[in-house]
GROMACS .gro file of N, CA and C in nm:
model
  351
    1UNK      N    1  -0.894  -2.004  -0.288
    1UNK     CA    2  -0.957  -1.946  -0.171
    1UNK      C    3  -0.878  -1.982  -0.046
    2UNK      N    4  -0.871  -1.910   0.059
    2UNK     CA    5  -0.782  -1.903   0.183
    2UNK      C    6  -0.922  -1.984   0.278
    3UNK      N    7  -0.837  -2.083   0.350
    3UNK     CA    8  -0.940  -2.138   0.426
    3UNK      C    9  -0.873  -2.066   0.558
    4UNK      N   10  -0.944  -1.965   0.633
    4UNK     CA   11  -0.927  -1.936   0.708
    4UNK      C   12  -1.076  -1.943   0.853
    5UNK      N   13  -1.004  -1.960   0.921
    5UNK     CA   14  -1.116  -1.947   1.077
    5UNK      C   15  -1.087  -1.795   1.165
    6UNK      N   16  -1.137  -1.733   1.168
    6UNK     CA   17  -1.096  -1.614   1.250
    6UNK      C   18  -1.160  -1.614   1.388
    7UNK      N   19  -1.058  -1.593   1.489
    7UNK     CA   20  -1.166  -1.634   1.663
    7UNK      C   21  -1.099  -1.536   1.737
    8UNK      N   22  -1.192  -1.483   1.785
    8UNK     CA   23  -1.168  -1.347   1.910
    8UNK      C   24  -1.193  -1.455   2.055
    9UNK      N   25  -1.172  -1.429   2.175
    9UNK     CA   26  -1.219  -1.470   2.294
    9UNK      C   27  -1.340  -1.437   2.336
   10UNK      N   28  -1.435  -1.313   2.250
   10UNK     CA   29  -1.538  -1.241   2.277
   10UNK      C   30  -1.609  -1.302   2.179
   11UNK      N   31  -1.649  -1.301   2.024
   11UNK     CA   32  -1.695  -1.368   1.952
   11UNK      C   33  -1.618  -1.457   1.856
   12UNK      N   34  -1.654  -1.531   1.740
   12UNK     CA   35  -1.539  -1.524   1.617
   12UNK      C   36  -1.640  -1.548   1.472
   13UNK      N   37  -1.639  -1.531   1.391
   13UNK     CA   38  -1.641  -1.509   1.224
   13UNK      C   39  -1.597  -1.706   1.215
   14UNK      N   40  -1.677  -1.736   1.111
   14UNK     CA   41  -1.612  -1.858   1.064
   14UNK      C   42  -1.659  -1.842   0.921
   15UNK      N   43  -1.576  -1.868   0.836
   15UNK     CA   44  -1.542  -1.874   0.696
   15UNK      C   45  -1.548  -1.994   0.658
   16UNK      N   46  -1.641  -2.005   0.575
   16UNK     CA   47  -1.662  -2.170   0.484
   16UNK      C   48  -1.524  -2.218   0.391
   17UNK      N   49  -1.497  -2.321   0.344
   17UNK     CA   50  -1.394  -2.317   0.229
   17UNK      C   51  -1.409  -2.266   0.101
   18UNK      N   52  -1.561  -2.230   0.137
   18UNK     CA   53  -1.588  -2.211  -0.053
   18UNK      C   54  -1.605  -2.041  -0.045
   19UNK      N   55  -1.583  -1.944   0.063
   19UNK     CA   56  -1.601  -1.819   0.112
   19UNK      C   57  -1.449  -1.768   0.090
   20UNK      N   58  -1.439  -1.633   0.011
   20UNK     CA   59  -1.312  -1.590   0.023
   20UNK      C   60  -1.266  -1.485   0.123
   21UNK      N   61  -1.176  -1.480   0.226
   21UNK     CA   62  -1.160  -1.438   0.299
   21UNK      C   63  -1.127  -1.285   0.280
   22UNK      N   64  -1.190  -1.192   0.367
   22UNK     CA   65  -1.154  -1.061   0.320
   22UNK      C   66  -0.990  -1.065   0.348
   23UNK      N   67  -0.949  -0.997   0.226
   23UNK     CA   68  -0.797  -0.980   0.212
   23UNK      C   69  -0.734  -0.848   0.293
   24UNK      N   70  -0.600  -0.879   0.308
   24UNK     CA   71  -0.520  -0.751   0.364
   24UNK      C   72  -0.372  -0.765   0.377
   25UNK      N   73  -0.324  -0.635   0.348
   25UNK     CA   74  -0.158  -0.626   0.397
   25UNK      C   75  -0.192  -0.522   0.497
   26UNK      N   76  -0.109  -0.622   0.567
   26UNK     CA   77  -0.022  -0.540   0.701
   26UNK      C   78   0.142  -0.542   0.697
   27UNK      N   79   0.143  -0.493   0.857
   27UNK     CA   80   0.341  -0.547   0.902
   27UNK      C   81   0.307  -0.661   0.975
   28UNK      N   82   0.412  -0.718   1.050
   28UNK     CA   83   0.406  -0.775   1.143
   28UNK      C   84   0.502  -0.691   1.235
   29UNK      N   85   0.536  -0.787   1.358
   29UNK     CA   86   0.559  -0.700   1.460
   29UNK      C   87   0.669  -0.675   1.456
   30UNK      N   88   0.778  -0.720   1.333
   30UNK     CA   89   0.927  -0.690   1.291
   30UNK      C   90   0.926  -0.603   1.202
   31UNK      N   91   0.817  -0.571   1.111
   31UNK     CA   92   0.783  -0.460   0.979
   31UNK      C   93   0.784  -0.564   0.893
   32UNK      N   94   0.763  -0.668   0.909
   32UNK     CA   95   0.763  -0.760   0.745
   32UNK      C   96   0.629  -0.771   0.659
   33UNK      N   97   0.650  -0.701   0.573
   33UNK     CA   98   0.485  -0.695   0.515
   33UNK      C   99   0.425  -0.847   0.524
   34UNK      N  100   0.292  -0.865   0.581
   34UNK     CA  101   0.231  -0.984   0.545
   34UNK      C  102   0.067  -0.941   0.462
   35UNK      N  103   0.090  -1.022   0.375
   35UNK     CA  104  -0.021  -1.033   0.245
   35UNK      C  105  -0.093  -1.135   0.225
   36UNK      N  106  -0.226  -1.125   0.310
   36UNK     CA  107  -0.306  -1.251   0.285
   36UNK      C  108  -0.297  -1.368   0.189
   37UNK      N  109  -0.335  -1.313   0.085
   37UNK     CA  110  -0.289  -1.321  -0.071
   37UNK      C  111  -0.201  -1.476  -0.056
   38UNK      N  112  -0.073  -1.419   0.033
   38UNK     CA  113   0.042  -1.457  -0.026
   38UNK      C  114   0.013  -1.608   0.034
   39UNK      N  115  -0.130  -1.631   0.122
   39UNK     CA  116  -0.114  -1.786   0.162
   39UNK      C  117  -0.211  -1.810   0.098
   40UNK      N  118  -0.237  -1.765  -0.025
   40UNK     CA  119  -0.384  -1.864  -0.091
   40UNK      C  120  -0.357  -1.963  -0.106
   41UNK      N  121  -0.445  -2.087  -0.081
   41UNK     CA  122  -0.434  -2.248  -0.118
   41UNK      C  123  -0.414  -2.339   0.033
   42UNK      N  124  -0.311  -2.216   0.099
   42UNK     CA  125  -0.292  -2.302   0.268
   42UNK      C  126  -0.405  -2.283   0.368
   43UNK      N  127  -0.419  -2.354   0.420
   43UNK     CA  128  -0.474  -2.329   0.582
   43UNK      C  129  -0.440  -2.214   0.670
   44UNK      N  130  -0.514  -2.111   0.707
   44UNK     CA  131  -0.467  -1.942   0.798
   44UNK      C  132  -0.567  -1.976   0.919
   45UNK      N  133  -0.522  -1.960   1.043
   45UNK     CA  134  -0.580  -1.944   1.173
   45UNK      C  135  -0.521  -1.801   1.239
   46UNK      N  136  -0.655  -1.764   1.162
   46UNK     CA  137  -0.657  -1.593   1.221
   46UNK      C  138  -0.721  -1.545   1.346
   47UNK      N  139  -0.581  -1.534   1.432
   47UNK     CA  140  -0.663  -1.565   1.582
   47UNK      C  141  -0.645  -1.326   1.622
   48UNK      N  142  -0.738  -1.328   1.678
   48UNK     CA  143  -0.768  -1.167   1.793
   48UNK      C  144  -0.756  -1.146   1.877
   49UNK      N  145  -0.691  -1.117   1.959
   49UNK     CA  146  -0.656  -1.051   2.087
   49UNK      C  147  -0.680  -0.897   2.122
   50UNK      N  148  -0.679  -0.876   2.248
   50UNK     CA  149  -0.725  -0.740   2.265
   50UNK      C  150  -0.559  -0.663   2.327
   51UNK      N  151  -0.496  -0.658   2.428
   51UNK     CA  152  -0.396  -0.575   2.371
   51UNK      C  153  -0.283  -0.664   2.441
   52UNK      N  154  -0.143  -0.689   2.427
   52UNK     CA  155  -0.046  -0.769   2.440
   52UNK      C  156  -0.034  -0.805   2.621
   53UNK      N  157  -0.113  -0.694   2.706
   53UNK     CA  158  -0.079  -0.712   2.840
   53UNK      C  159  -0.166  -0.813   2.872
   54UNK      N  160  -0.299  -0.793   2.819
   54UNK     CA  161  -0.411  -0.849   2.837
   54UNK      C  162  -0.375  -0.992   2.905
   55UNK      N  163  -0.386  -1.006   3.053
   55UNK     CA  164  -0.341  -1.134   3.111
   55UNK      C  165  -0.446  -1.301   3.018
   56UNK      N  166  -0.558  -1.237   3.010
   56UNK     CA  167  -0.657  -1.389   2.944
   56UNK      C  168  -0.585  -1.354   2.806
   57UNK      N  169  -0.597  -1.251   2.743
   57UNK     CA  170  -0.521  -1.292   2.614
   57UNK      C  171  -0.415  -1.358   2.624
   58UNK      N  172  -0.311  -1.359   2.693
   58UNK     CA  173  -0.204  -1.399   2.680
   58UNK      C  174  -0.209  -1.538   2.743
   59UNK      N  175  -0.298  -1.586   2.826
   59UNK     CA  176  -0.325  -1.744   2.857
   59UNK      C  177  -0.367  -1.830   2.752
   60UNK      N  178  -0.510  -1.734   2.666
   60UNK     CA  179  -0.508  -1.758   2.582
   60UNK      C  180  -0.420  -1.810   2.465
   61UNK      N  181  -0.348  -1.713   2.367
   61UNK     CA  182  -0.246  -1.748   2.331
   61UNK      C  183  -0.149  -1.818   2.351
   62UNK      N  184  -0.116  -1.853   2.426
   62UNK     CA  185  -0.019  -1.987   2.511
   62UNK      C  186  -0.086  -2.112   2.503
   63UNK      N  187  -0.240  -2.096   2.504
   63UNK     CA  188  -0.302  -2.225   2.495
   63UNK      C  189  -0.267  -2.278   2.344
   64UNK      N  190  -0.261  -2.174   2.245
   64UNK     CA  191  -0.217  -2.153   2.061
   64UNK      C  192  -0.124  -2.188   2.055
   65UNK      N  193  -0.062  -2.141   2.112
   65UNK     CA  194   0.116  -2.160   2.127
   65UNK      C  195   0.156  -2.323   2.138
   66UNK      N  196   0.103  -2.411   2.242
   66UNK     CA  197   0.071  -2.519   2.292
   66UNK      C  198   0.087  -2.614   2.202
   67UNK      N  199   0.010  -2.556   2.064
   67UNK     CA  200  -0.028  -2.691   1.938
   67UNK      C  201   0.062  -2.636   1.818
   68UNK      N  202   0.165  -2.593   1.880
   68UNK     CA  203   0.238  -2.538   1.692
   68UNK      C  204   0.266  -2.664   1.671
   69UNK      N  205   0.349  -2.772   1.705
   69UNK     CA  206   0.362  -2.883   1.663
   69UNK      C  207   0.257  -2.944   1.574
   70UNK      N  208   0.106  -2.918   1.598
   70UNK     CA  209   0.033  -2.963   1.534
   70UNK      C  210  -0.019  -2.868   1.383
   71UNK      N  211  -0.014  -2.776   1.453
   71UNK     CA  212   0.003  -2.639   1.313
   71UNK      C  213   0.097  -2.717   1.221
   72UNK      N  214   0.225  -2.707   1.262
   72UNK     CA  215   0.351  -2.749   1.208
   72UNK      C  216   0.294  -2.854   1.108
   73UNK      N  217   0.250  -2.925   1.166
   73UNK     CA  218   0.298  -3.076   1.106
   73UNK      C  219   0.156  -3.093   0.993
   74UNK      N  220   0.047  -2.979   0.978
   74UNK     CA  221  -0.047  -3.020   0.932
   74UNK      C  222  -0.057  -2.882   0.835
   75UNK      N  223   0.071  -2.810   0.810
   75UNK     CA  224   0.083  -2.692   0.734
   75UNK      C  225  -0.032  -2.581   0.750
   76UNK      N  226  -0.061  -2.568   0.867
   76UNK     CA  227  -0.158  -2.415   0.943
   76UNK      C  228  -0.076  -2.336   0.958
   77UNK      N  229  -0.111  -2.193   0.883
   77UNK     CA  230  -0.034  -2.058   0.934
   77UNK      C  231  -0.095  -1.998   1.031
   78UNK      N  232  -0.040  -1.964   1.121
   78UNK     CA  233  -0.077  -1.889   1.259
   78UNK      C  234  -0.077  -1.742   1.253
   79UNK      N  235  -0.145  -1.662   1.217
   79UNK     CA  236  -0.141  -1.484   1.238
   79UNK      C  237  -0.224  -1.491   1.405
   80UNK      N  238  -0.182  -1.417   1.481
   80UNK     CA  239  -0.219  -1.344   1.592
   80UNK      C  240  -0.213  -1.212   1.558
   81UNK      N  241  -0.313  -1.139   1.598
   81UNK     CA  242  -0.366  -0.968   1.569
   81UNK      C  243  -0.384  -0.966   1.687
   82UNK      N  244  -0.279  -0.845   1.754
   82UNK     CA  245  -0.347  -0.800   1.847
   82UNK      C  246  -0.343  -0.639   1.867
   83UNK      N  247  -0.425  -0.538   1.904
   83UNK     CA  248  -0.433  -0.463   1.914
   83UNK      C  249  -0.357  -0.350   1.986
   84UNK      N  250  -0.235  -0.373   1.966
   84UNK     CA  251  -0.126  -0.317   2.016
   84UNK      C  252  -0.011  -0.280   1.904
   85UNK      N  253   0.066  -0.164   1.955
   85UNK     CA  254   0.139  -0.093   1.859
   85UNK      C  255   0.262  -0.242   1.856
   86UNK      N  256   0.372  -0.182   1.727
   86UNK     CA  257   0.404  -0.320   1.721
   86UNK      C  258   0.569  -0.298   1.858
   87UNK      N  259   0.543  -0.169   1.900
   87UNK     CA  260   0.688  -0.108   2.006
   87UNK      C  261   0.617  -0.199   2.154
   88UNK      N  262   0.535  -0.196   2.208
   88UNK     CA  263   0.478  -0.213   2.289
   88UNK      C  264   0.475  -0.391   2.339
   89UNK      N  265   0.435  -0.449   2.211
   89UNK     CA  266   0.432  -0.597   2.172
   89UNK      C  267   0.633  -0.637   2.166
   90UNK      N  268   0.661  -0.552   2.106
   90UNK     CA  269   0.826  -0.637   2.137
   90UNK      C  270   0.851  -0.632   2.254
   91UNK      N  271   0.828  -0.533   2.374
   91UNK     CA  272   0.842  -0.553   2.491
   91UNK      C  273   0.810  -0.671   2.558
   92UNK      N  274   0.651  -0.741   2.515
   92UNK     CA  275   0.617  -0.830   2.561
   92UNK      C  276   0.715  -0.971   2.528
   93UNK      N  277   0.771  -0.960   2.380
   93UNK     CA  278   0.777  -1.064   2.332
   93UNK      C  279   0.938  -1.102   2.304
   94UNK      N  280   1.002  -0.983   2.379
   94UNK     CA  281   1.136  -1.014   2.401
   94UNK      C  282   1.213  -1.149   2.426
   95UNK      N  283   1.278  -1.181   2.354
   95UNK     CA  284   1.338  -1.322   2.371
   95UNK      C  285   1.232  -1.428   2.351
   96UNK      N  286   1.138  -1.431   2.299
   96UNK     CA  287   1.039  -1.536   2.284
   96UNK      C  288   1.042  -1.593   2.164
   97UNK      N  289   1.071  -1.694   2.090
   97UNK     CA  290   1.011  -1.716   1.964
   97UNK      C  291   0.906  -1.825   1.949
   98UNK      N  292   0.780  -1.771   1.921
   98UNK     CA  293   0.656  -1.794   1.852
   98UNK      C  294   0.664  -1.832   1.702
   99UNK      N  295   0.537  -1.948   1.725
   99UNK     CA  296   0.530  -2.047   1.550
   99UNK      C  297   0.417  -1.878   1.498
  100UNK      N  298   0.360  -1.854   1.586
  100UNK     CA  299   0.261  -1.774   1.515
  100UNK      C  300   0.313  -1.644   1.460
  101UNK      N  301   0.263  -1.576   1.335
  101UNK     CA  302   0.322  -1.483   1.295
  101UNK      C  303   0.257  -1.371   1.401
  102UNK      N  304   0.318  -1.283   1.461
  102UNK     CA  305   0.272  -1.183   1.586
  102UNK      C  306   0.235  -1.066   1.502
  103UNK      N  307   0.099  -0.996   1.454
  103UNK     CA  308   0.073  -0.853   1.408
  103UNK      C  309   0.008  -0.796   1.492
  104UNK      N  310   0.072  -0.602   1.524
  104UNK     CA  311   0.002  -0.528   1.571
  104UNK      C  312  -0.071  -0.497   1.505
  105UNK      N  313  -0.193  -0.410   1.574
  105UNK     CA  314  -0.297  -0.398   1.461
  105UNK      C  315  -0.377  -0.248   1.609
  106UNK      N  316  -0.324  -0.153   1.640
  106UNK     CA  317  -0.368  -0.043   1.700
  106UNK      C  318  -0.492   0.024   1.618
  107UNK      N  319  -0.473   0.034   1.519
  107UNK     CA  320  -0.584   0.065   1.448
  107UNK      C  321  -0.769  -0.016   1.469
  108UNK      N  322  -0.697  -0.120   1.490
  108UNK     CA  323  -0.803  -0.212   1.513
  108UNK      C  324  -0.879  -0.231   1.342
  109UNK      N  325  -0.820  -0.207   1.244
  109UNK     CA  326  -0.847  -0.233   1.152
  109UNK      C  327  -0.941  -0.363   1.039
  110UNK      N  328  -0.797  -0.448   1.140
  110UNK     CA  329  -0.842  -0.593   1.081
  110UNK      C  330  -0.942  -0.644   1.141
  111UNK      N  331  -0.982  -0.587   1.266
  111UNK     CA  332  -1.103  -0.621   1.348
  111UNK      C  333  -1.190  -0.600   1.255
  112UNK      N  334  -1.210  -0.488   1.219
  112UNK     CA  335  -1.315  -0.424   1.193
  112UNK      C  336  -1.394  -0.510   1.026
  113UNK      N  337  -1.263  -0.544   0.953
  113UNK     CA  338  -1.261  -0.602   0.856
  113UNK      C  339  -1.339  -0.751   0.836
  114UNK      N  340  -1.290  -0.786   0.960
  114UNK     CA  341  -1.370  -0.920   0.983
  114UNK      C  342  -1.460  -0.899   1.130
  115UNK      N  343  -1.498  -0.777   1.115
  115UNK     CA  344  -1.616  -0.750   1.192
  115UNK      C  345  -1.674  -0.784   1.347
  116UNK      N  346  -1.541  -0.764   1.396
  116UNK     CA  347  -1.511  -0.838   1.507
  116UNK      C  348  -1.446  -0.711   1.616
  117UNK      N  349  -1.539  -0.585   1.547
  117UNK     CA  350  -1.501  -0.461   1.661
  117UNK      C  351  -1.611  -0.441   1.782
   0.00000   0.00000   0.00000
């Protein structure tokens, strides 16, 4: 089972350890398929954002950004979803490199999945 926490700035979903997390493939914001799946057994901090300009999202996220060291060192995978195409988000994220894996998600899909539309 994926121990995951999922947190929007508006509400968030919390998932027990003994709860299996609804699954999904996506891209990320380079096209690299990511497959829930593929982190069963690790720690996932499935964080939501609303769209890449979003000034509190993005304070937000920086506050995330802040503790990769601690991610790092305590083997937490970082997905950020945010609701932006993934053309739009490289603009933002030009020259930046982030511990968190960055997915668009325009569809608002994964929201919806973890019920967080």
């Amino acid at each position: 089972n994926n121990n995951v926490h999922a947190q929007s700035h508006q509400k968030a979903m919390k998932l027990s350890s003994l709860e299996t997390a609804p699954t999904f493939i996506t891209g990320d914001v380079t096209g690299k398929t990511i497959n829930l799946a593929d982190y069963k057994g690790k720690k996932v901090l499935l964080s939501f954002y609303r769209n890449v300009g979003c000034p509190v999202c993005n304070f937000r996220f920086h506050e995330l950004q802040m503790q990769a060291e601690y991610f790092k060192a305590n083997n937490v995978v970082v997905l950020a979803v945010y609701e932006s195409t993934a053309e739009n988000m490289k603009q933002y994220l030009e020259g930046e490199n982030f511990y968190a894996v960055m997915i668009p998600n325009p569809d608002e899909r994964l929201y919806r999945l973890y019920a967080l539309d």
